[in-house]
Coordinates of C-alpha atoms (C1' of nucleotides) in Angstrom, one line a residue:
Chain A
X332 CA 9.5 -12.3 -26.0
X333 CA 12.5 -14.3 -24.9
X334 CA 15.9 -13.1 -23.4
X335 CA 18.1 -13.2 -26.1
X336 CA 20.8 -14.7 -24.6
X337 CA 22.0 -17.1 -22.6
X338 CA 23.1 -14.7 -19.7
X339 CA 20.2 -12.9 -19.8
X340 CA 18.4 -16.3 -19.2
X341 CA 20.5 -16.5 -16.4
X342 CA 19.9 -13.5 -14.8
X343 CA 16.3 -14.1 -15.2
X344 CA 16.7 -17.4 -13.6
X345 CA 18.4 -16.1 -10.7
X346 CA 16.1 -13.2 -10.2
X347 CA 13.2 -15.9 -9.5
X348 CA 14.7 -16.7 -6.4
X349 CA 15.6 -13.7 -5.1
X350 CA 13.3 -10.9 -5.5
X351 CA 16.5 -8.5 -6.1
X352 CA 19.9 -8.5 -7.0
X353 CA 22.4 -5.6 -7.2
X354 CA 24.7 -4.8 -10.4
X355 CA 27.8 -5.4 -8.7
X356 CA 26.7 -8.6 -7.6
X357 CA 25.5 -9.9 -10.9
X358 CA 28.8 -8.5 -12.4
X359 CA 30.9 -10.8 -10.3
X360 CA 28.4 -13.7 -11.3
X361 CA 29.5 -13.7 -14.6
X362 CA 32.5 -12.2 -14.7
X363 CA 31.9 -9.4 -16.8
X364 CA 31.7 -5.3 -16.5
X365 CA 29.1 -3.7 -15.1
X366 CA 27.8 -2.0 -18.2
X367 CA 27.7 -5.3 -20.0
X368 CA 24.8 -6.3 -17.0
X369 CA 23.3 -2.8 -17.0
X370 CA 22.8 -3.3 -21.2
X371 CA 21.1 -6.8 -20.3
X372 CA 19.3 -5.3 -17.8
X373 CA 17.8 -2.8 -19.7
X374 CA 17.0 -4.9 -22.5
X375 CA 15.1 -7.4 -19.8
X376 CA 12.8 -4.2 -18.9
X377 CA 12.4 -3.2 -21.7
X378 CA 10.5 -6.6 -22.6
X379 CA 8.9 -6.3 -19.2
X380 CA 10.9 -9.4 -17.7
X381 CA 11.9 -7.6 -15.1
X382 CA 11.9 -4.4 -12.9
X383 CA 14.9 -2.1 -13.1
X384 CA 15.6 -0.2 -9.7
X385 CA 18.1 2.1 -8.6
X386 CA 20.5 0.2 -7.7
X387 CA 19.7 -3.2 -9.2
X388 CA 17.2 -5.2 -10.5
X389 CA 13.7 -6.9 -9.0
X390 CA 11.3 -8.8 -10.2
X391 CA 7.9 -8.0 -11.2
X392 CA 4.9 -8.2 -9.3
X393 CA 6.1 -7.1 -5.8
X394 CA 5.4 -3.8 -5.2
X395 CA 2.7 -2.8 -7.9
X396 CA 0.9 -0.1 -6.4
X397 CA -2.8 -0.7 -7.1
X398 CA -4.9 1.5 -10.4
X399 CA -6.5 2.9 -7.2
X400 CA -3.6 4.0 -5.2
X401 CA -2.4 5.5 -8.8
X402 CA -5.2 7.4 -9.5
X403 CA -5.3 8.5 -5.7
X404 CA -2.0 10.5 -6.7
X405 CA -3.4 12.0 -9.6
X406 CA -4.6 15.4 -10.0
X407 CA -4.1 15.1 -6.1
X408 CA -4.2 18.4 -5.1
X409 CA -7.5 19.6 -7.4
X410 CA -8.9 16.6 -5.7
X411 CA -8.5 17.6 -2.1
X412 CA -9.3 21.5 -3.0
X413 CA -12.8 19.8 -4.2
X414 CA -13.3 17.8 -0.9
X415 CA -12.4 20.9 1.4
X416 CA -14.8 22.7 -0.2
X417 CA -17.8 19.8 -0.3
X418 CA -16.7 19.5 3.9
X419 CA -17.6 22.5 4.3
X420 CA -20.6 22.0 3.0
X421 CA -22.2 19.6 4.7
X422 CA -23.8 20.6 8.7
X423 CA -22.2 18.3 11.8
X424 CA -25.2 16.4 12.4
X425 CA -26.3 15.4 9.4
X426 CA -27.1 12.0 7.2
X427 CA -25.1 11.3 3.7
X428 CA -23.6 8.9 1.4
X429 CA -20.8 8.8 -0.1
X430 CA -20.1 6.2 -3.1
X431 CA -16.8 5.0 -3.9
X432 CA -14.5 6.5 -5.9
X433 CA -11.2 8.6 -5.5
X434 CA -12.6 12.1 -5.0
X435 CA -14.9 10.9 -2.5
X436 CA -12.4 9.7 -0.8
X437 CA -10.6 12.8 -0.2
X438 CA -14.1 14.3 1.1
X439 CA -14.1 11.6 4.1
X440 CA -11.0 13.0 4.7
X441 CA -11.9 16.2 5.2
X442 CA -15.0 15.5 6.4
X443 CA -13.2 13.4 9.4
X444 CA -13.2 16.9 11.3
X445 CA -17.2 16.6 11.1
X446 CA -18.7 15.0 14.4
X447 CA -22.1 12.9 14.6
X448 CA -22.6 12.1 11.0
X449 CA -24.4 9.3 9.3
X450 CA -22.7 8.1 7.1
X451 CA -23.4 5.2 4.7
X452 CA -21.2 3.8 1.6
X453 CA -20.4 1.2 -0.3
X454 CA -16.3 1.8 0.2
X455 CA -14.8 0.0 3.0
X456 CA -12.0 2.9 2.5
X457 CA -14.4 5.4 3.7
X458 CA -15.9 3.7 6.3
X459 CA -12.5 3.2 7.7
X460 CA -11.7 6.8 7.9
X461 CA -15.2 8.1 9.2
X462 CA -15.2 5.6 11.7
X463 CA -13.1 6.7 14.4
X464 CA -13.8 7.8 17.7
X465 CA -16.3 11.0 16.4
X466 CA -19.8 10.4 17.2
X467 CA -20.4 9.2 13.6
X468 CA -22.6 6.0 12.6
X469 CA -21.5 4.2 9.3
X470 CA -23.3 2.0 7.7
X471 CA -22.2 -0.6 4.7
X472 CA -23.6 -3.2 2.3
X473 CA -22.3 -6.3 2.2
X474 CA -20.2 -8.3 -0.8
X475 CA -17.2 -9.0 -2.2
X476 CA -14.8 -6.3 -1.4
X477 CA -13.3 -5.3 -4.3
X478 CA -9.8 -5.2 -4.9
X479 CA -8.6 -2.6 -6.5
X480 CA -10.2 -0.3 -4.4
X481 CA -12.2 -1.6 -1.7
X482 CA -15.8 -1.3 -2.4
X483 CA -18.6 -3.1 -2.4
X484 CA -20.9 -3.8 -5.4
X485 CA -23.8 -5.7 -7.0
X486 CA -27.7 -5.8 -6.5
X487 CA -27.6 -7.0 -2.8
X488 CA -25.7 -3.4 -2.6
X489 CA -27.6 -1.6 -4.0
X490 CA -30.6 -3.1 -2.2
X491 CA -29.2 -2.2 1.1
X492 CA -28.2 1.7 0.3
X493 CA -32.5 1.8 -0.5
X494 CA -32.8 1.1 2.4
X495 CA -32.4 4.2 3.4
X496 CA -32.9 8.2 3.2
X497 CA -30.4 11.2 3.7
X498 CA -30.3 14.5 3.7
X499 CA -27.1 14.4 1.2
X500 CA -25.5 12.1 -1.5
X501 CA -22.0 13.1 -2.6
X502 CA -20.9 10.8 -5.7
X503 CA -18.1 11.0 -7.6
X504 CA -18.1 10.4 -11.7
X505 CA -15.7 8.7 -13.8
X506 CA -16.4 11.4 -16.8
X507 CA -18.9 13.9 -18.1
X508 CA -19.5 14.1 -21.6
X509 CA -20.4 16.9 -23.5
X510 CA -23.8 17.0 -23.2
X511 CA -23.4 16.9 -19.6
X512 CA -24.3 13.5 -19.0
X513 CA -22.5 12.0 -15.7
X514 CA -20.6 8.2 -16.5
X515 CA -18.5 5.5 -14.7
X516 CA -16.4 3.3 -16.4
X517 CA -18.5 0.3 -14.9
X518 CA -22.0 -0.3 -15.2
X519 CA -21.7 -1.7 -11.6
X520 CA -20.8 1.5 -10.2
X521 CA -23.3 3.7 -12.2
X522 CA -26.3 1.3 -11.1
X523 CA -24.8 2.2 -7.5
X524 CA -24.5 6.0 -7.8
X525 CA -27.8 6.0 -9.0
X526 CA -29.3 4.4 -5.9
X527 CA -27.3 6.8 -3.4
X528 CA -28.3 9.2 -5.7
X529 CA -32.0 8.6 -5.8
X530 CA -32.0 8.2 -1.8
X531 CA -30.9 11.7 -0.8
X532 CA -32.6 15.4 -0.9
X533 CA -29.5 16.8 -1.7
X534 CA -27.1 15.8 -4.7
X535 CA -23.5 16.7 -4.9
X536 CA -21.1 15.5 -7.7
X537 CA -17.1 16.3 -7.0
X538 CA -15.6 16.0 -10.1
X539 CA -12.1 17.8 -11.1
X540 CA -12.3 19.6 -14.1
X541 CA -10.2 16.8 -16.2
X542 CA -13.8 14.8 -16.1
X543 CA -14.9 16.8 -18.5
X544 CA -15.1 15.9 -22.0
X545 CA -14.5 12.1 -20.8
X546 CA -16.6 9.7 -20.9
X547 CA -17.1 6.0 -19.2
X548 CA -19.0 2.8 -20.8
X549 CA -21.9 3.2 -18.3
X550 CA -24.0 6.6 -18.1
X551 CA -25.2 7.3 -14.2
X552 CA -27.8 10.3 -15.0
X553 CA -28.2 13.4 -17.0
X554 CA -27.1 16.4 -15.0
X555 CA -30.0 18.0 -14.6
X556 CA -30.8 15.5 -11.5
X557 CA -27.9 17.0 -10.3
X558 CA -27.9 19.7 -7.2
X559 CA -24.3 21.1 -6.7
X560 CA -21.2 20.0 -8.6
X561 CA -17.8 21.1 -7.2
X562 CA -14.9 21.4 -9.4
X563 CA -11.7 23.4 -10.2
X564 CA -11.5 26.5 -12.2
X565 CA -11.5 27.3 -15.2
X566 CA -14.7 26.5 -16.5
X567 CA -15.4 27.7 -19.6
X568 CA -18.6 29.8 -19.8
X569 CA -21.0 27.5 -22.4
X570 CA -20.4 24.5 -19.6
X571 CA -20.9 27.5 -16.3
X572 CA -24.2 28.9 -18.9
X573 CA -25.5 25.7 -19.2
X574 CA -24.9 23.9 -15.7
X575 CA -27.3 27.9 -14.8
X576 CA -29.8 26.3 -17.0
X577 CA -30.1 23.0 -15.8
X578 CA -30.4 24.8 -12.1
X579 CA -27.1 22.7 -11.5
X580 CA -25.2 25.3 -8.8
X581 CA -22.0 25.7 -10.3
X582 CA -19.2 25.6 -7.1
X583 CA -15.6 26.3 -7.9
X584 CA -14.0 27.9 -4.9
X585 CA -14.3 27.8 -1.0
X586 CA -16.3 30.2 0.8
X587 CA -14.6 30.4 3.5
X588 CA -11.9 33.4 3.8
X589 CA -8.3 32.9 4.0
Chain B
X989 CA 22.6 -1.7 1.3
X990 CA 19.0 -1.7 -0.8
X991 CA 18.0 0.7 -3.2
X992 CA 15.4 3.2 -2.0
X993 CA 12.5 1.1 -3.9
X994 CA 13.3 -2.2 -2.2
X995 CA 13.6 -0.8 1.0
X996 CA 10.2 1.0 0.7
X997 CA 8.7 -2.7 0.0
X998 CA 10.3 -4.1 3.2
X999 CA 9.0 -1.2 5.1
X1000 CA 5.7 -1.5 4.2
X1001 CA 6.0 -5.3 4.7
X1002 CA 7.3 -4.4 8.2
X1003 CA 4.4 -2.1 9.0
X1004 CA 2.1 -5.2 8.3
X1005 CA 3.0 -7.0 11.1
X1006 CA 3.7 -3.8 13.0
X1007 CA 0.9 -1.2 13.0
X1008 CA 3.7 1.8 13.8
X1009 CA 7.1 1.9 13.9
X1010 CA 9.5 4.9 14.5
X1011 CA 12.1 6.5 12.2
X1012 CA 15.6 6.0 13.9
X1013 CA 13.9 1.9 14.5
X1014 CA 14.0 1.5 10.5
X1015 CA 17.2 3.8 10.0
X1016 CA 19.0 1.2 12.6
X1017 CA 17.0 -1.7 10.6
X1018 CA 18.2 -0.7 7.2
X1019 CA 21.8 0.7 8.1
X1020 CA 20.7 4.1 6.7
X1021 CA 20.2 7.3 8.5
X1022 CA 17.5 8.9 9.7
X1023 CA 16.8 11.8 6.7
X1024 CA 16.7 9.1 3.9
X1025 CA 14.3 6.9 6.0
X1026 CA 11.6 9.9 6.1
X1027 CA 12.2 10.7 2.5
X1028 CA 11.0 6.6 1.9
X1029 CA 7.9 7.5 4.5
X1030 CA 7.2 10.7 2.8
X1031 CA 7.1 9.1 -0.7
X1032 CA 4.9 5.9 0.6
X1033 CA 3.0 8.4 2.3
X1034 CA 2.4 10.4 -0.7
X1035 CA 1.1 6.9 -2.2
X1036 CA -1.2 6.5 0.5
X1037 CA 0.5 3.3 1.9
X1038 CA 1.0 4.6 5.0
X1039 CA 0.0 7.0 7.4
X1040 CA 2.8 9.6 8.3
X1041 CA 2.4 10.4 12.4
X1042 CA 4.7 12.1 14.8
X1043 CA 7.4 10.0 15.9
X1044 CA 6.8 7.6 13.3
X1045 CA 4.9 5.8 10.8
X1046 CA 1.7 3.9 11.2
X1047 CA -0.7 2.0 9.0
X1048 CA -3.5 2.9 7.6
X1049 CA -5.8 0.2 9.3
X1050 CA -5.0 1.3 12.7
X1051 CA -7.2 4.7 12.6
X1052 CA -9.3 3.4 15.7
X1053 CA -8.0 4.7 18.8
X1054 CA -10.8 3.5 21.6
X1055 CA -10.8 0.2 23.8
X1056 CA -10.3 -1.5 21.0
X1057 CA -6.6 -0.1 20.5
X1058 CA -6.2 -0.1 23.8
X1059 CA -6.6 -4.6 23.7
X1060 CA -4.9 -4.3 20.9
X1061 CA -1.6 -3.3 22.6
X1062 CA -2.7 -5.5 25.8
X1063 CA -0.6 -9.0 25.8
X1064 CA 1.1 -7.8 22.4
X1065 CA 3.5 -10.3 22.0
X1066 CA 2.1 -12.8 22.9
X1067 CA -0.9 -12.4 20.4
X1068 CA 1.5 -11.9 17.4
X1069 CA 2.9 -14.8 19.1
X1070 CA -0.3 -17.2 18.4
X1071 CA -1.1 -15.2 15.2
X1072 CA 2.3 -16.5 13.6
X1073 CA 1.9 -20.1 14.8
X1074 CA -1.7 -19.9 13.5
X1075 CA -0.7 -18.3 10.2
X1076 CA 1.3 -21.5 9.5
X1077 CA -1.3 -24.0 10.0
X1078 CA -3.3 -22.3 6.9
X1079 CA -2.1 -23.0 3.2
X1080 CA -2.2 -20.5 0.4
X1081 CA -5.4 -20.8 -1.5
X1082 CA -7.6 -21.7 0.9
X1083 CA -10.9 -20.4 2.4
X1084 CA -11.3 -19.2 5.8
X1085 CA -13.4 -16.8 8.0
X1086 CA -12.1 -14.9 10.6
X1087 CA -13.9 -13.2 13.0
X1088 CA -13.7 -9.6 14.6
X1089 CA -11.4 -9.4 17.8
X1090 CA -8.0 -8.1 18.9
X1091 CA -6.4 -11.5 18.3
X1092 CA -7.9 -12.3 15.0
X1093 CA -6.8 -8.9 14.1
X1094 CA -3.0 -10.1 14.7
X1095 CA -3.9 -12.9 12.9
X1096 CA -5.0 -11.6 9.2
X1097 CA -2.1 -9.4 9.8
X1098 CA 0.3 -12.3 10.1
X1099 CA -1.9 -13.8 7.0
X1100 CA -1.0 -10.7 5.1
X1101 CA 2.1 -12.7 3.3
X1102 CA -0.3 -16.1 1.6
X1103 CA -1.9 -15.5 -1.4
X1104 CA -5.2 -16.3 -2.6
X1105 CA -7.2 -16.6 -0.2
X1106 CA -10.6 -16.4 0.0
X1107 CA -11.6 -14.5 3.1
X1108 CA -14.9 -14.1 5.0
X1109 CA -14.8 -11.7 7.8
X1110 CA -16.9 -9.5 9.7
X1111 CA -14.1 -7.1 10.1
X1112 CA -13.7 -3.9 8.3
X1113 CA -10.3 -4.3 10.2
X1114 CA -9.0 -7.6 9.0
X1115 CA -10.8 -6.9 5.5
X1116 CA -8.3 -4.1 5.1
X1117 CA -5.5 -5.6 5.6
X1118 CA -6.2 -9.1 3.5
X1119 CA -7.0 -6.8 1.0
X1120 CA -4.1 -5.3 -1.1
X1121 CA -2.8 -6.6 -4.2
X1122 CA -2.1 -10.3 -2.6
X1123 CA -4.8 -12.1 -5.0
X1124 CA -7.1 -12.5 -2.4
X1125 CA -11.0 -12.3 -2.2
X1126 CA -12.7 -11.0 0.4
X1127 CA -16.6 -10.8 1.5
X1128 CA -18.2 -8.5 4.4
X1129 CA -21.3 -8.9 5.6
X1130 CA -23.6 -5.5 5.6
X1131 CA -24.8 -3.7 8.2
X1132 CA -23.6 -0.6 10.7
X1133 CA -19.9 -0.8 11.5
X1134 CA -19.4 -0.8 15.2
X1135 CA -17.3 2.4 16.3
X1136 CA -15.1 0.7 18.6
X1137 CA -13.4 -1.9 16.3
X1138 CA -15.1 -1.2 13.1
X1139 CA -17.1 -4.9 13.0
X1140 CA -20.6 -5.9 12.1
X1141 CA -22.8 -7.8 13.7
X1142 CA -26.6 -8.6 13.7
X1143 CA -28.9 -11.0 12.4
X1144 CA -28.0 -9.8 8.5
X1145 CA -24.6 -10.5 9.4
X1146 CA -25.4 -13.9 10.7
X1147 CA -27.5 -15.3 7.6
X1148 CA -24.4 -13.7 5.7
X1149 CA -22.0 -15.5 6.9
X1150 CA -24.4 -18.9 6.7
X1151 CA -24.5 -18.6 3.2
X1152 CA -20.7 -20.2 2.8
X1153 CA -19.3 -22.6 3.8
X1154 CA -14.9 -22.7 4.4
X1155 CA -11.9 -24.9 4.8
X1156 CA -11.0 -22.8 8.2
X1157 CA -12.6 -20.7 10.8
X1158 CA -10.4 -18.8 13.1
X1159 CA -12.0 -17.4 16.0
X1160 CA -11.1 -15.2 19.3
X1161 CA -12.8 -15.3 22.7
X1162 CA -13.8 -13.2 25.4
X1163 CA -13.0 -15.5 27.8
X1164 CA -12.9 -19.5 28.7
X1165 CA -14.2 -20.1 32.0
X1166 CA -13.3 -23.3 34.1
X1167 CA -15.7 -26.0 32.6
X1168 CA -13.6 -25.2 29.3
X1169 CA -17.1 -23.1 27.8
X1170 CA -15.8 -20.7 25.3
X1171 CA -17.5 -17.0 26.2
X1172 CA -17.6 -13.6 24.7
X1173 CA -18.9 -10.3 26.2
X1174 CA -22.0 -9.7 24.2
X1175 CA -24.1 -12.0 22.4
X1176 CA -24.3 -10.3 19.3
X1177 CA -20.7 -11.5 19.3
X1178 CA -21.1 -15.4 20.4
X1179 CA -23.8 -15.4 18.2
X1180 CA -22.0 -14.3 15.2
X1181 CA -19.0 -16.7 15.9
X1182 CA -21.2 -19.6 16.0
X1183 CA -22.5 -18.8 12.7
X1184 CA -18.4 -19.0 11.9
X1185 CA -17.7 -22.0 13.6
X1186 CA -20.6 -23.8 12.0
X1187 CA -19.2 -23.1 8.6
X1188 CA -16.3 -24.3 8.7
X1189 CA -14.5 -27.9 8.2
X1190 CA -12.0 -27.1 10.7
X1191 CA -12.2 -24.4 13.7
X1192 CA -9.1 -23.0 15.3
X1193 CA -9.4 -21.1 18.4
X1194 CA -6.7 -18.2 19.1
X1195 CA -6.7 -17.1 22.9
X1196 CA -3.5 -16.0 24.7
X1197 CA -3.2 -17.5 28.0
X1198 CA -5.2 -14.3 29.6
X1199 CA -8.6 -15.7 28.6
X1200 CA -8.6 -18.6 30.7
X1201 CA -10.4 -18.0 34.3
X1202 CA -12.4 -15.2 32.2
X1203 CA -15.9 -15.5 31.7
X1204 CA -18.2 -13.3 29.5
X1205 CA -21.4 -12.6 29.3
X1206 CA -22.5 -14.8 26.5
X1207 CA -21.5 -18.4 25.7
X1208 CA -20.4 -19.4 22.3
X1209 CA -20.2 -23.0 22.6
X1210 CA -18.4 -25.9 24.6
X1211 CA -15.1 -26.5 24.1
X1212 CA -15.7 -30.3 22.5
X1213 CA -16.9 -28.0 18.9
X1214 CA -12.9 -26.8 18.2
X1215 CA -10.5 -28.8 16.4
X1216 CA -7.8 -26.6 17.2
X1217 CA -6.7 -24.1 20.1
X1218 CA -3.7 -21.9 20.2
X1219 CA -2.3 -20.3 23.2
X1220 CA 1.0 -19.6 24.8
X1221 CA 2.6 -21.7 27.1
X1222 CA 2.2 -22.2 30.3
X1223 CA -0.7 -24.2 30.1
X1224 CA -1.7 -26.3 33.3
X1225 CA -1.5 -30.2 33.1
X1226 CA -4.9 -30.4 33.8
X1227 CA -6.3 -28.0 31.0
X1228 CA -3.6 -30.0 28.7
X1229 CA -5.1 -33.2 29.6
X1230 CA -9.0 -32.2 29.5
X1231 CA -8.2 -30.9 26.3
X1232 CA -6.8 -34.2 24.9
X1233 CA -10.0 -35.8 26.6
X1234 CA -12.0 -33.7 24.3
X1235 CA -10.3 -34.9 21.7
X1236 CA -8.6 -30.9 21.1
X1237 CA -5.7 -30.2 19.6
X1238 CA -3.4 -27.7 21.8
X1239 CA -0.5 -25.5 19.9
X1240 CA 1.8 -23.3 21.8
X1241 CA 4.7 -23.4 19.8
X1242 CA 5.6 -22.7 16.8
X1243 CA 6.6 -25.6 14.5
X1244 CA 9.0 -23.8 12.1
X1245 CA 12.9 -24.0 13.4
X1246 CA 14.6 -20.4 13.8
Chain C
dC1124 C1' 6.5 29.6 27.6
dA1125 C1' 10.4 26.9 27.4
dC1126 C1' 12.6 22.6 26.6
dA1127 C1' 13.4 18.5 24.0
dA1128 C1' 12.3 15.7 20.3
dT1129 C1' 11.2 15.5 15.7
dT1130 C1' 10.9 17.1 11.1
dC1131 C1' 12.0 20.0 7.2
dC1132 C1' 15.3 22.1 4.0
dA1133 C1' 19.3 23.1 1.3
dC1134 C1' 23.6 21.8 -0.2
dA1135 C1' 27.6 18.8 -0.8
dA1136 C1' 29.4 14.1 -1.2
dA1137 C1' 28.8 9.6 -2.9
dA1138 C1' 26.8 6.1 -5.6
dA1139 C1' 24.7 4.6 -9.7
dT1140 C1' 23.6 5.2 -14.4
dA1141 C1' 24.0 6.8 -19.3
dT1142 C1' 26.8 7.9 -23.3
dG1143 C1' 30.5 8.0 -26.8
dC1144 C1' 34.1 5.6 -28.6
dA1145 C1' 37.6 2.2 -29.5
dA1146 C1' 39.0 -2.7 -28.8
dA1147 C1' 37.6 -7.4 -29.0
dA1148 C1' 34.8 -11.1 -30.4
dA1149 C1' 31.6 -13.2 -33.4
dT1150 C1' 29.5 -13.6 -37.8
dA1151 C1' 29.2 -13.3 -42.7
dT1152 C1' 31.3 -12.9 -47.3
dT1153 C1' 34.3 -13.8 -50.9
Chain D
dA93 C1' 41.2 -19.2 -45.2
dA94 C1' 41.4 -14.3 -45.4
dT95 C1' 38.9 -10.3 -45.0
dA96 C1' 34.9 -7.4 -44.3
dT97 C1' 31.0 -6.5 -41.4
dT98 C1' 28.3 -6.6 -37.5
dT99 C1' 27.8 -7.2 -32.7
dT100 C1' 29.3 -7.2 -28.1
dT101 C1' 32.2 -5.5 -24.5
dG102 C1' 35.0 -2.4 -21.6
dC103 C1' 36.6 2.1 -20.2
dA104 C1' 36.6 7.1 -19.5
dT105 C1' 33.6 10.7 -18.8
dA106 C1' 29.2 13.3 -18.2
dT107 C1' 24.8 13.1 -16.0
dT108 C1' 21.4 11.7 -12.8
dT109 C1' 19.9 9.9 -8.5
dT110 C1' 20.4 8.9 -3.9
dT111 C1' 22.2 9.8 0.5
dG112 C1' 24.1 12.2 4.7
dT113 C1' 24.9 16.5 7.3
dG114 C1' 24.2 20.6 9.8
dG115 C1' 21.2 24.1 10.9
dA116 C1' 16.3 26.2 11.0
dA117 C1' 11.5 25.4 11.8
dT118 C1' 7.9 22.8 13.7
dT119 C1' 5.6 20.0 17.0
dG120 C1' 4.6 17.7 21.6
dT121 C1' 5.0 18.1 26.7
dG122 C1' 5.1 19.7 31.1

DNA sequence: CACAATTCCACAAAAATATGCAAAAATATT
DNA sequence: AATATTTTTGCATATTTTTGTGGAATTGTG
């Protein structure tokens, strides 16, 4: 797709030099009305030339927020309910993974209250939050640091995380279909939750209820492997009958009062 | 004078090189008041791009309070200082390693505007902030992640690191003591930063002007190994001219005009 | 517990944007 | 070349978004 005409070339042109430029501004430029630019403008999005602001336009590219940082917001709330409720789960004291994913990061958040923990994962977003000054170890594989999100994959990863045994391993899931099979969108990350999975005594899954019914390229394990999944009511009573079958407890709400 | 958007991408591109800055600093900054700047922190906080504190707004990758913050804030300026002239010696596109230390740390921060770079650090740190969306890659070692400033070390970290080899090593110090040696406190540390230094076509050396006199524990290597050291001025005539002697290259100053 | 600093909240003012419509310009048709 | 048709532009007005202000509530500190 091309500007369809000359001023909107121009615009273009100018906008790769500066990074923004105002109406007004623009309006004086080439001496017409403000509307006339605004029209251009919004044609210029709307071919996804450029980014229109309040206020102006800006180029592309500057201040994408990463797929991570996006799915971060969403469901947000149901998300940290979920952690809150896996926290206060898991004993001060204790040894656990965590994988990577965005639920599990909301649990080291609320786990950051916890004191002497060992902790090992495979997100360098976790690690960063457990860290601080609380009596906690962390441990991490080594690799390429993802992008998107900051984790750490591949067979050296894996590798390292059997290394080891804990008590817990909280994972998170990119869908579960409806037989109750757990996925991720990437084999990569299913080869790793299977690991931290197979390493622990104790399996949790936090998954918000929108998992359901969704389902990734790459199957991680059937839920009956599966000790405690956390999610957000409702659950409708086939799935809560069937999780009681599979001796999955089913946790929905905290137990704490208040 | 900006719309909201653009002056929530100069923020955050403020907070890189600054790990906290306060409200009424960024409404005098942005010639806005006080109210509108917290609705910008609130929304980029509600992004998770940074952390909303009292007083303020900090980064995410400054979570570690311990001796570590403590050098961080210790000869401030003049670290930033070096880290700027330092971050102008190295081109976009290039590969470097960068090991874990209050000065390197002002260093990546300062990196945080190239693009694709290929980074090798033992740093959870520095990984974090070389990280987001700049088209950058970026390798960790494994291992446990050291409380105090969130590094890695040992001998897994050492064959790591061996296994590349990089356009530019940037490495801090302990301490130089009289005969020029370059020392750190503990030898897990010297140990790792030969590893670095041996990797590397060219070695740069960042050390404010504190180090010299200093002498730790463990010794990295003799002076004669760097290509390049960075301090800030004033540097005795004597240290200037050994220096030459060994056939060093000393920077104080930056080389941009402005 | 009080004091000061900071933050939150609700509402009004200001700025920017969208919309409908008529004039002007460009293009096509005979 | 004259006229009809389409497209582009500007203006007035309605709507939306952003911003500033003055309290009320909250937090940090001694």
């Amino acid at each position: 797709m091309y500007p369809s005409s000359i001023r909107q070339s121009k615009m273009l042109e100018r906008l790769r030099l500066q990074q923004f430029c105002n109406i007004t501004e623009l309006a004086e430029v080439f001496s017409v009305s403000d509307e006339t630019v605004r029209r251009d403008v919004r044609q210029l999005a709307e071919m996804h030339l450029v980014r229109k602001v309040h206020g102006g336009v800006a180029t592309l590219h500057e201040t994408m927020e990463s797929p991570f940082q996006k799915r971060m917001a969403e469901q947000r709330e149901e998300k940290q309910q979920i952690a809150e409720i896996c926290s206060e789960l898991i004993p001060d004291g204790t040894t656990l993974m965590l994988d990577s994913g965005t639920t599990t990061s909301y649990v080291a958040r609320s786990l950051a209250k916890h004191k002497d923990l060992t902790v090992i994962t495979n997100s360098t977003d976790i690690a960063g939050i457990l860290l601080p000054p609380s009596g906690n170890h962390v441990y991490m594989p080594g690799g390429e640091v993802r992008q998107d999100d900051g984790a750490i994959f591949g067979q050296s990863a894996v590798e390292y995380i059997r290394q080891f045994n804990v008590d817990w391993a909280i994972i998170s899931v990119g869908g579960i279909d409806n037989q109750l099979n757990l996925t991720d969108y990437y084999p990569l990350e299913s080869e790793l939750s299977r690991a931290v999975i197979e390493q622990a005594q104790e399996v949790i899954v936090v998954a918000d209820r929108s998992k359901f019914g969704r389902v990734g390229l790459a199957k991680i394990c059937k839920m009956e492997v599966i000790d405690i999944l956390i999610t957000n009511p409702p659950i409708p009573s086939e799935i809560s009958r069937e999780l009681h079958s599979m001796d999955v407890r089913l946790i929905t709400q905290s137990s704490q009062v208040g």
